[in-house]
């Protein structure tokens, strides 16, 4: 069953002649992990904001959990969605970690006597319970993003949207958050849409859409996407390291039966080649 | 002229009970026209260090020689305004610092502050806009109407318009997509060569550090751990957490028992060495 259905969606910002999105159609199945990928200015954040019910569609339709996104259903739909944004500093609203999670719960009218337990549960889930009385300025970017994830999950949304949630983090923070997103997927806590320009994050998702100039340029499983060199280059994307290495080894004269080896498999393959020569 | 740090220390809240170490006893020389990267984890003192390069911070101990200026704990900040026209610092997410109503005005702020007449300042601003790869049509637009990548270029143009001799970059590619990232690094590399700059870059991208630097300054908790070429830095340093991807891959090959003559700093080096090692002996 599809949790998200987008049909012929177009969107143009005020005072702009060029549409940010043109005739987008896609579906996101329940409990799946879908990546929307594209370079800066491709329209991917606009799409995230429409699916996230921050903006309303101008042409075409968005439906979430069988509710059509319009003014009448706005609040009902927003209760089903959690969002994590790019900048760790601009989405921390509480004065402490615990307050930040409580803020969302209060807005969704959770009974105060249940809050403590819920806060503990989700802070533990993201590995931040030991920091619950800390203030935001004493946390790293990655830690702030983990709190943002706990805050978004605490009111039990069906859909969790990450809008470039790792792009402002250092490599360590990026790894932390990518691992955490995979973990959420494994636990089936929510359907996940991740908007990113980082192709290696798409590797672990179920399905990938490539967006450019406001249009869907390609779609498929990560394996199908990564096999399509032309699509990758045309959309200014960069292959994850191991896959890029395989492509360059191929150009240098190595032959591969399977061009989508994992890192361990490639190491094994090269070691074997070296042993027999 | 080389940049010299002579046993320099900096303390935040010096001589108060709240005194903490920014960095301690840094002693090194950065050669003129070289490309130097500064690496280290959050809190290692990287940002404190670069703020000393144009006198935003004055050392608590020791002496810095840079662009003909001598900076000691006694130096008055006011006396360093000329230094700031020679050392351009591009801070992290510089696009957050744009504030003028048009792109052209924003780029011209620096020259105007240093007394360049308006017409000339605007002419310089326009030329710099093109230099960073932006269309001159954007000159009269408000910076807020531009995309994030374009805004960053405008902010960088605002530094380059001063024609600095020393360019300091603090995480210049943070938040950019891979394509914009590459374009940005190519822009800095081109300028580094063409303008014979001394370039100093703080970066978490070990791939960029390996690819572009002549030397690397590795800081940890305010101390200099090592200053060396990228190849030395990335060879055999177990305690260094982040490494270039080709080095990480090569370590896995080594664990299996496949040795190359030297560690590959880039994917191109890795491919070349593997080709020599594996295919070289079979193809005559």
Coordinates of C-alpha atoms in Angstrom, one line a residue:
Chain A
X1 CA 0.0 0.0 0.0
X2 CA 1.2 3.5 -0.8
X3 CA 1.5 6.0 2.0
X4 CA 2.4 8.9 -0.3
X5 CA 0.9 9.5 -3.8
X6 CA 2.0 12.4 -5.9
X7 CA 0.2 12.9 -9.1
X8 CA 1.1 15.4 -11.9
X9 CA 2.5 17.9 -9.4
X10 CA 3.8 21.2 -10.5
X11 CA 4.9 24.2 -8.5
X12 CA 6.2 27.7 -9.2
X13 CA 7.4 30.1 -6.6
X14 CA 5.9 33.6 -6.6
X15 CA 7.9 36.1 -8.9
X16 CA 9.6 33.2 -10.7
X17 CA 9.0 32.4 -14.3
X18 CA 10.5 29.0 -14.3
X19 CA 8.6 26.3 -12.4
X20 CA 10.5 24.6 -9.5
X21 CA 8.6 21.3 -10.2
X22 CA 7.1 20.1 -13.4
X23 CA 4.6 17.3 -13.6
X24 CA 5.9 15.0 -10.9
X25 CA 4.3 11.7 -10.2
X26 CA 5.6 9.2 -7.7
X27 CA 4.5 6.8 -5.0
X28 CA 6.1 5.8 -1.7
X29 CA 5.0 2.4 -0.3
X30 CA 4.2 2.0 3.4
X31 CA 7.4 1.3 5.5
X32 CA 9.7 1.8 2.6
X33 CA 12.8 4.0 2.5
X34 CA 12.9 6.2 -0.6
X35 CA 15.7 8.6 -1.6
X36 CA 15.1 11.6 -3.8
X37 CA 18.4 12.8 -5.2
X38 CA 19.5 15.8 -7.1
X39 CA 22.0 18.6 -7.2
X40 CA 21.5 22.1 -5.6
X41 CA 18.6 23.8 -7.3
X42 CA 17.1 20.6 -8.7
X43 CA 13.8 21.1 -7.0
X44 CA 14.2 18.3 -4.5
X45 CA 13.7 20.5 -1.4
X46 CA 10.6 22.0 -2.9
X47 CA 9.2 18.5 -3.4
X48 CA 10.0 17.6 0.2
X49 CA 8.2 20.7 1.4
X50 CA 5.1 19.8 -0.6
X51 CA 5.0 16.2 0.5
X52 CA 5.7 17.5 4.0
X53 CA 2.6 19.7 3.8
X54 CA 4.6 23.0 4.3
X55 CA 3.5 24.2 0.9
X56 CA 0.2 23.4 -0.8
X57 CA 0.2 22.1 -4.4
X58 CA -0.8 24.5 -7.2
X59 CA -1.3 22.0 -9.9
X60 CA -1.7 18.2 -9.4
X61 CA -2.2 16.3 -6.2
X62 CA -0.4 15.1 -3.1
X63 CA -2.1 12.5 -0.9
X64 CA -0.7 11.2 2.4
X65 CA -2.3 8.1 4.0
X66 CA -5.3 8.5 1.7
X67 CA -5.9 12.1 2.7
X68 CA -5.8 14.7 -0.1
X69 CA -3.4 17.5 0.8
X70 CA -5.6 20.7 0.8
X71 CA -6.5 23.3 3.3
X72 CA -9.2 21.2 4.9
X73 CA -6.8 18.3 5.6
X74 CA -3.7 20.3 6.4
X75 CA -3.7 19.7 10.2
X76 CA -4.7 16.0 9.9
X77 CA -1.9 15.5 7.4
X78 CA 0.8 17.4 9.4
X79 CA 0.1 15.2 12.4
X80 CA 1.2 12.2 10.3
X81 CA 4.5 13.8 9.2
X82 CA 7.8 14.5 10.9
X83 CA 10.5 16.5 9.2
X84 CA 14.3 16.9 9.8
X85 CA 15.9 19.8 8.1
X86 CA 19.4 20.7 6.9
X87 CA 20.6 23.2 9.5
X88 CA 21.1 21.7 13.0
X89 CA 21.0 25.1 14.6
X90 CA 17.8 26.4 13.1
X91 CA 15.5 23.6 14.2
X92 CA 16.5 23.3 17.8
X93 CA 13.7 25.1 19.6
X94 CA 14.0 23.9 23.2
X95 CA 16.4 25.3 25.8
X96 CA 17.6 21.7 26.6
X97 CA 17.5 18.4 24.7
X98 CA 14.5 17.2 26.7
X99 CA 12.6 20.4 26.2
X100 CA 13.2 20.1 22.5
X101 CA 11.4 16.7 22.3
X102 CA 8.7 17.9 24.7
X103 CA 7.9 20.9 22.4
X104 CA 6.6 18.7 19.6
X105 CA 4.6 16.5 22.1
X106 CA 3.0 19.6 23.6
X107 CA 2.0 20.8 20.1
X108 CA 0.4 17.5 19.4
X109 CA -1.5 17.6 22.7
X110 CA 0.1 14.5 24.4
X111 CA -0.9 14.1 28.0
X112 CA 1.9 15.6 30.3
X113 CA 2.0 12.4 32.4
X114 CA 3.1 10.3 29.4
X115 CA 5.7 12.7 28.1
X116 CA 8.6 11.7 30.4
X117 CA 8.4 8.1 29.2
X118 CA 8.0 9.0 25.6
X119 CA 11.0 11.4 25.7
X120 CA 13.2 8.8 27.4
X121 CA 12.2 6.2 24.8
X122 CA 13.0 8.3 21.7
X123 CA 16.2 9.9 23.2
X124 CA 17.4 6.4 23.9
X125 CA 16.6 5.3 20.4
X126 CA 18.8 8.1 19.0
X127 CA 21.5 7.6 21.6
X128 CA 21.0 11.0 23.3
X129 CA 19.4 10.1 26.6
X130 CA 22.6 10.8 28.5
X131 CA 22.5 14.3 27.2
X132 CA 18.9 15.1 28.0
X133 CA 19.6 18.1 30.3
X134 CA 22.3 19.6 28.0
X135 CA 21.8 22.9 26.1
X136 CA 22.1 23.0 22.3
X137 CA 25.3 25.0 22.2
X138 CA 27.1 22.2 24.0
X139 CA 26.2 19.6 21.3
X140 CA 27.9 18.8 18.0
X141 CA 26.0 19.2 14.7
X142 CA 25.4 15.4 14.5
X143 CA 24.1 15.3 18.1
X144 CA 21.7 18.2 17.4
X145 CA 20.4 16.3 14.3
X146 CA 19.9 13.2 16.4
X147 CA 17.8 15.3 18.8
X148 CA 15.8 16.6 15.8
X149 CA 15.1 13.0 14.8
X150 CA 13.9 12.1 18.3
X151 CA 11.7 15.2 18.3
X152 CA 10.2 14.3 15.0
X153 CA 9.6 10.7 15.9
X154 CA 8.2 11.2 19.4
X155 CA 4.7 12.1 18.3
X156 CA 4.6 8.9 16.1
X157 CA 4.3 10.3 12.6
X158 CA 3.7 7.7 9.8
X159 CA 6.1 9.5 7.5
X160 CA 9.5 10.9 8.3
X161 CA 11.1 13.3 5.8
X162 CA 14.8 14.1 5.9
X163 CA 15.6 17.3 3.9
X164 CA 19.4 17.2 3.4
X165 CA 19.7 16.3 7.0
X166 CA 23.4 15.4 6.7
X167 CA 24.7 18.0 4.3
X168 CA 25.9 20.5 6.9
X169 CA 27.6 17.9 9.1
X170 CA 31.3 16.8 9.2
X171 CA 32.0 13.4 7.9
X172 CA 31.7 11.8 11.3
X173 CA 28.3 13.4 12.0
X174 CA 27.2 12.4 8.5
X175 CA 28.0 8.7 9.1
X176 CA 26.3 8.8 12.5
X177 CA 23.1 10.1 11.0
X178 CA 23.1 7.8 8.0
X179 CA 23.5 4.8 10.3
X180 CA 20.6 6.0 12.4
X181 CA 18.3 6.4 9.4
X182 CA 19.1 2.9 8.4
X183 CA 18.3 1.7 11.9
X184 CA 15.0 3.5 11.8
X185 CA 14.2 1.7 8.6
X186 CA 15.1 -1.7 10.0
X187 CA 12.9 -1.1 13.0
X188 CA 10.1 0.0 10.7
X189 CA 9.3 3.0 12.8
X190 CA 8.1 5.1 9.9
X191 CA 8.1 5.4 6.2
X192 CA 11.2 7.3 5.2
X193 CA 11.8 9.8 2.5
X194 CA 15.3 11.2 2.4
X195 CA 16.2 14.1 0.1
X196 CA 19.9 14.3 -0.5
X197 CA 22.7 15.1 -2.9
X198 CA 24.8 12.3 -1.5
X199 CA 24.5 9.2 -3.7
X200 CA 26.1 6.9 -1.2
X201 CA 23.2 7.5 1.1
X202 CA 20.9 6.2 -1.6
X203 CA 22.8 2.8 -1.6
X204 CA 20.9 1.6 1.4
X205 CA 17.4 2.7 0.4
X206 CA 14.7 0.7 -1.3
X207 CA 14.0 3.0 -4.2
X208 CA 15.6 6.1 -5.7
X209 CA 14.2 9.0 -7.7
X210 CA 16.6 11.4 -9.5
X211 CA 15.4 14.9 -9.8
X212 CA 16.8 17.6 -12.0
X213 CA 15.5 20.9 -13.4
X214 CA 12.2 20.2 -11.5
X215 CA 11.6 16.9 -13.3
X216 CA 12.1 13.3 -12.5
X217 CA 15.0 12.1 -14.7
X218 CA 15.3 8.6 -13.5
X219 CA 13.9 6.1 -11.0
X220 CA 14.7 2.6 -9.9
X221 CA 16.3 0.5 -7.2
X222 CA 19.8 1.6 -6.2
X223 CA 21.3 -1.2 -8.3
X224 CA 19.4 -0.1 -11.3
X225 CA 20.4 3.5 -10.8
X226 CA 24.1 2.8 -10.2
X227 CA 24.2 0.7 -13.3
X228 CA 23.1 3.6 -15.4
X229 CA 26.3 5.6 -15.9
X230 CA 24.8 8.0 -18.4
X231 CA 22.0 9.0 -15.9
X232 CA 24.6 9.5 -13.2
X233 CA 26.9 11.8 -15.2
X234 CA 24.0 13.7 -16.9
X235 CA 22.6 14.7 -13.5
X236 CA 26.0 15.7 -12.0
X237 CA 25.9 13.0 -9.4
X238 CA 28.9 11.2 -8.1
X239 CA 29.2 7.4 -7.6
X240 CA 30.0 6.1 -4.2
X241 CA 33.8 5.4 -3.9
X242 CA 33.9 1.7 -4.6
X243 CA 31.6 1.9 -7.6
X244 CA 33.6 4.8 -9.0
X245 CA 36.8 2.8 -8.4
X246 CA 35.4 -0.2 -10.4
X247 CA 34.5 2.2 -13.3
X248 CA 38.0 3.6 -13.3
X249 CA 39.7 0.2 -13.0
X250 CA 37.6 -0.9 -16.0
X251 CA 38.9 2.0 -18.0
X252 CA 42.4 1.0 -17.0
X253 CA 41.9 -2.5 -18.5
X254 CA 40.5 -4.5 -15.7
X255 CA 37.4 -6.7 -16.5
X256 CA 34.5 -7.2 -14.3
X257 CA 31.6 -9.6 -14.7
X258 CA 29.7 -7.8 -11.9
X259 CA 30.2 -4.1 -11.8
X260 CA 28.4 -3.6 -8.5
X261 CA 30.7 -5.3 -6.0
X262 CA 30.7 -4.2 -2.4
X263 CA 34.0 -2.9 -1.0
X264 CA 34.8 -6.3 0.6
X265 CA 34.1 -8.1 -2.6
X266 CA 36.3 -5.7 -4.6
X267 CA 39.2 -6.2 -2.2
X268 CA 38.7 -10.0 -2.5
X269 CA 38.6 -9.8 -6.3
X270 CA 41.8 -7.6 -6.6
X271 CA 43.6 -9.9 -4.1
X272 CA 42.6 -13.0 -6.1
X273 CA 43.7 -11.4 -9.4
X274 CA 47.0 -10.4 -7.8
X275 CA 47.6 -13.9 -6.4
X276 CA 47.1 -15.7 -9.8
X277 CA 49.3 -13.3 -11.8
Chain B
X1 CA 57.1 36.0 2.3
X2 CA 56.7 33.0 4.6
X3 CA 54.3 32.9 7.5
X4 CA 56.0 32.1 10.7
X5 CA 54.5 31.0 14.0
X6 CA 57.1 31.3 16.8
X7 CA 56.0 29.4 19.9
X8 CA 52.5 31.0 19.7
X9 CA 49.8 30.2 22.3
X10 CA 46.3 31.6 22.7
X11 CA 44.1 31.4 25.7
X12 CA 40.4 32.3 25.8
X13 CA 39.5 34.5 28.8
X14 CA 43.2 34.8 29.5
X15 CA 44.2 35.7 33.1
X16 CA 40.7 35.0 34.5
X17 CA 39.5 31.9 36.3
X18 CA 37.7 30.9 33.1
X19 CA 40.9 30.7 31.1
X20 CA 40.9 27.9 28.6
X21 CA 43.5 26.9 26.0
X22 CA 42.7 27.8 22.4
X23 CA 46.0 26.3 21.2
X24 CA 49.4 26.0 22.8
X25 CA 53.0 26.5 21.6
X26 CA 52.5 26.4 17.9
X27 CA 55.8 26.6 16.1
X28 CA 55.9 26.3 12.3
X29 CA 56.6 28.0 9.0
X30 CA 54.2 28.1 6.0
X31 CA 56.2 28.7 2.8
X32 CA 55.1 31.5 0.5
X33 CA 52.9 30.2 -2.5
X34 CA 52.3 26.9 -0.8
X35 CA 48.9 25.2 -0.3
X36 CA 48.6 24.2 3.3
X37 CA 45.7 22.3 4.9
X38 CA 44.8 22.3 8.6
X39 CA 43.1 19.2 9.9
X40 CA 41.8 18.1 13.3
X41 CA 38.5 17.3 15.0
X42 CA 36.0 19.9 16.2
X43 CA 37.6 21.7 19.1
X44 CA 41.2 21.1 18.0
X45 CA 42.0 24.8 17.6
X46 CA 41.7 25.1 13.8
X47 CA 39.3 28.1 13.8
X48 CA 41.2 29.8 16.6
X49 CA 44.4 29.4 14.5
X50 CA 43.0 31.0 11.3
X51 CA 41.6 34.0 13.2
X52 CA 45.2 34.8 14.1
X53 CA 46.1 35.1 10.4
X54 CA 44.5 38.5 9.9
X55 CA 44.6 39.8 13.5
X56 CA 41.0 39.0 14.5
X57 CA 42.7 37.4 17.5
X58 CA 46.0 38.5 19.0
X59 CA 48.3 35.8 20.5
X60 CA 48.6 35.5 24.3
X61 CA 52.2 34.4 23.9
X62 CA 54.8 34.2 21.1
X63 CA 55.2 36.0 17.8
X64 CA 53.6 35.7 14.4
X65 CA 55.2 37.0 11.2
X66 CA 52.8 37.4 8.3
X67 CA 52.9 39.5 5.1
X68 CA 55.5 41.9 6.6
X69 CA 53.6 42.3 9.9
X70 CA 54.9 41.2 13.3
X71 CA 52.1 40.3 15.7
X72 CA 52.9 39.8 19.4
X73 CA 50.7 40.0 22.6
X74 CA 51.5 43.8 22.7
X75 CA 50.2 44.4 19.1
X76 CA 47.1 46.6 18.9
X77 CA 44.4 45.3 16.6
X78 CA 43.9 48.7 15.1
X79 CA 47.5 48.7 13.6
X80 CA 46.6 45.6 11.6
X81 CA 43.9 47.0 9.2
X82 CA 46.4 46.9 6.3
X83 CA 47.1 43.3 7.0
X84 CA 43.4 42.5 6.4
X85 CA 43.7 43.8 2.8
X86 CA 46.3 41.1 2.2
X87 CA 44.9 38.2 4.1
X88 CA 41.4 37.2 2.8
X89 CA 39.5 34.8 5.0
X90 CA 36.5 32.9 3.6
X91 CA 34.6 31.7 6.7
X92 CA 32.3 28.7 6.9
X93 CA 29.0 29.2 5.2
X94 CA 30.0 32.7 4.0
X95 CA 26.7 33.1 2.3
X96 CA 25.2 33.9 5.7
X97 CA 27.2 37.1 5.8
X98 CA 25.7 38.7 2.7
X99 CA 23.7 41.8 3.6
X100 CA 23.7 44.4 0.8
X101 CA 20.7 44.9 -1.4
X102 CA 22.4 43.9 -4.6
X103 CA 25.1 41.4 -5.5
X104 CA 27.4 44.1 -6.9
X105 CA 27.1 46.3 -3.8
X106 CA 27.9 43.3 -1.6
X107 CA 31.1 42.5 -3.5
X108 CA 32.2 46.1 -3.5
X109 CA 32.0 46.6 0.3
X110 CA 35.6 45.6 0.8
X111 CA 37.2 48.0 -1.7
X112 CA 34.9 50.9 -0.6
X113 CA 36.0 50.3 3.1
X114 CA 39.6 50.6 2.0
X115 CA 38.9 53.9 0.2
X116 CA 38.6 52.8 -3.4
X117 CA 36.3 55.3 -5.3
X118 CA 32.8 54.0 -6.1
X119 CA 33.1 53.6 -9.9
X120 CA 36.4 51.7 -9.6
X121 CA 35.1 49.5 -6.8
X122 CA 32.1 48.5 -8.8
X123 CA 34.3 47.8 -11.8
X124 CA 36.5 45.5 -9.7
X125 CA 33.4 43.9 -8.2
X126 CA 32.0 43.1 -11.7
X127 CA 35.2 41.6 -12.8
X128 CA 35.4 39.4 -9.7
X129 CA 31.8 38.3 -10.2
X130 CA 32.9 36.8 -13.6
X131 CA 36.1 35.4 -12.0
X132 CA 34.0 33.2 -9.6
X133 CA 32.0 31.9 -12.6
X134 CA 28.8 34.0 -12.2
X135 CA 26.9 35.7 -15.0
X136 CA 27.1 39.5 -14.9
X137 CA 23.3 39.5 -15.2
X138 CA 23.2 38.7 -11.5
X139 CA 25.0 41.9 -10.5
X140 CA 21.8 43.9 -9.9
X141 CA 19.9 41.0 -8.3
X142 CA 19.4 40.7 -4.5
X143 CA 21.7 38.1 -3.1
X144 CA 18.7 36.5 -1.4
X145 CA 17.2 35.6 -4.8
X146 CA 20.1 33.4 -5.7
X147 CA 20.7 29.7 -5.0
X148 CA 22.9 28.6 -2.1
X149 CA 25.8 27.8 -4.4
X150 CA 25.6 31.1 -6.2
X151 CA 25.3 33.0 -2.8
X152 CA 28.5 31.3 -1.7
X153 CA 30.3 32.4 -4.9
X154 CA 29.2 36.0 -4.3
X155 CA 30.5 35.9 -0.7
X156 CA 33.8 34.5 -2.0
X157 CA 34.0 37.2 -4.7
X158 CA 33.7 39.7 -1.8
X159 CA 36.9 38.4 -0.4
X160 CA 38.7 37.9 -3.8
X161 CA 37.9 41.4 -4.9
X162 CA 40.6 42.6 -2.4
X163 CA 43.2 40.7 -4.4
X164 CA 44.6 39.0 -1.2
X165 CA 48.1 37.5 -1.2
X166 CA 47.1 35.0 1.4
X167 CA 43.8 33.2 1.0
X168 CA 42.4 31.4 4.1
X169 CA 39.5 29.0 3.5
X170 CA 37.4 27.6 6.4
X171 CA 35.5 24.5 5.2
X172 CA 34.8 26.1 1.8
X173 CA 32.8 23.1 0.4
X174 CA 30.6 22.3 3.4
X175 CA 27.0 21.7 2.4
X176 CA 27.7 21.8 -1.4
X177 CA 26.6 18.9 -3.7
X178 CA 29.5 16.8 -5.1
X179 CA 29.5 18.6 -8.5
X180 CA 29.5 22.1 -6.9
X181 CA 32.1 20.9 -4.4
X182 CA 34.4 19.9 -7.3
X183 CA 33.8 23.2 -9.1
X184 CA 34.6 25.2 -6.0
X185 CA 37.9 23.4 -5.3
X186 CA 38.9 23.8 -9.0
X187 CA 38.2 27.5 -8.7
X188 CA 40.5 27.8 -5.6
X189 CA 43.2 25.7 -7.3
X190 CA 43.1 27.8 -10.4
X191 CA 43.4 31.0 -8.3
X192 CA 46.1 29.5 -6.2
X193 CA 48.2 28.9 -9.2
X194 CA 47.3 32.0 -11.3
X195 CA 47.6 34.5 -8.5
X196 CA 50.6 32.8 -6.8
X197 CA 48.6 32.7 -3.6
X198 CA 49.6 31.3 -0.3
X199 CA 46.5 29.2 0.4
X200 CA 45.5 27.9 3.8
X201 CA 42.5 25.6 4.0
X202 CA 40.7 24.1 7.0
X203 CA 38.9 21.0 5.8
X204 CA 37.1 17.8 6.9
X205 CA 37.4 16.5 3.4
X206 CA 40.5 14.3 3.5
X207 CA 40.2 13.7 -0.3
X208 CA 40.6 17.4 -0.9
X209 CA 43.4 17.6 1.6
X210 CA 45.3 14.8 -0.1
X211 CA 44.7 16.1 -3.6
X212 CA 45.6 19.7 -3.2
X213 CA 48.0 20.3 -0.3
X214 CA 51.8 20.6 -0.3
X215 CA 51.7 20.2 3.5
X216 CA 49.3 19.4 6.3
X217 CA 49.1 20.8 9.8
X218 CA 47.4 18.3 12.1
X219 CA 46.1 19.8 15.3
X220 CA 44.6 18.0 18.3
X221 CA 43.3 19.7 21.4
X222 CA 45.2 22.9 20.6
X223 CA 48.5 21.1 20.0
X224 CA 50.5 20.5 16.8
X225 CA 50.6 16.7 16.3
X226 CA 52.4 16.8 13.0
X227 CA 53.2 19.0 10.1
X228 CA 54.2 17.1 7.0
X229 CA 53.3 16.2 3.4
X230 CA 49.9 14.6 2.9
X231 CA 51.6 11.3 2.1
X232 CA 53.5 11.2 5.4
X233 CA 50.4 12.3 7.3
X234 CA 48.2 9.6 5.9
X235 CA 50.8 6.8 6.2
X236 CA 50.7 4.8 9.4
X237 CA 48.8 7.2 11.5
X238 CA 46.4 4.9 13.4
X239 CA 45.1 7.7 15.6
X240 CA 44.1 9.8 12.7
X241 CA 40.3 9.2 12.4
X242 CA 39.6 10.5 8.9
X243 CA 41.6 9.5 5.8
X244 CA 41.1 9.9 2.1
X245 CA 38.9 7.2 0.6
X246 CA 41.7 5.7 -1.5
X247 CA 43.8 5.3 1.6
X248 CA 41.0 3.6 3.5
X249 CA 40.5 1.2 0.6
X250 CA 44.2 0.5 0.3
X251 CA 44.4 -0.3 4.0
X252 CA 41.8 -3.1 3.4
X253 CA 44.0 -4.4 0.5
X254 CA 47.0 -4.3 2.9
X255 CA 45.1 -6.2 5.5
X256 CA 44.6 -8.9 2.9
X257 CA 48.3 -8.9 2.1
X258 CA 48.3 -6.8 -1.1
X259 CA 51.1 -4.2 -0.9
X260 CA 51.7 -1.2 -3.2
X261 CA 55.0 0.7 -3.3
X262 CA 53.4 3.8 -1.5
X263 CA 50.0 4.7 -0.2
X264 CA 47.7 6.1 -2.9
X265 CA 46.4 9.6 -2.1
X266 CA 43.8 9.7 -4.8
X267 CA 41.6 7.3 -6.8
X268 CA 43.8 8.0 -9.9
X269 CA 46.9 7.0 -8.0
X270 CA 45.2 3.9 -6.7
X271 CA 44.2 2.8 -10.2
X272 CA 47.6 3.5 -11.7
X273 CA 49.4 1.5 -8.9
X274 CA 46.9 -1.4 -9.1
X275 CA 47.3 -1.5 -12.9
X276 CA 51.1 -1.7 -12.6
X277 CA 51.0 -4.3 -9.9
X278 CA 48.3 -6.6 -11.2
X279 CA 48.1 -6.1 -15.0
X280 CA 51.6 -4.9 -15.6
X281 CA 53.1 -8.4 -15.3
X282 CA 50.5 -10.1 -17.6
X283 CA 50.4 -7.7 -20.5
X284 CA 53.6 -7.5 -22.4

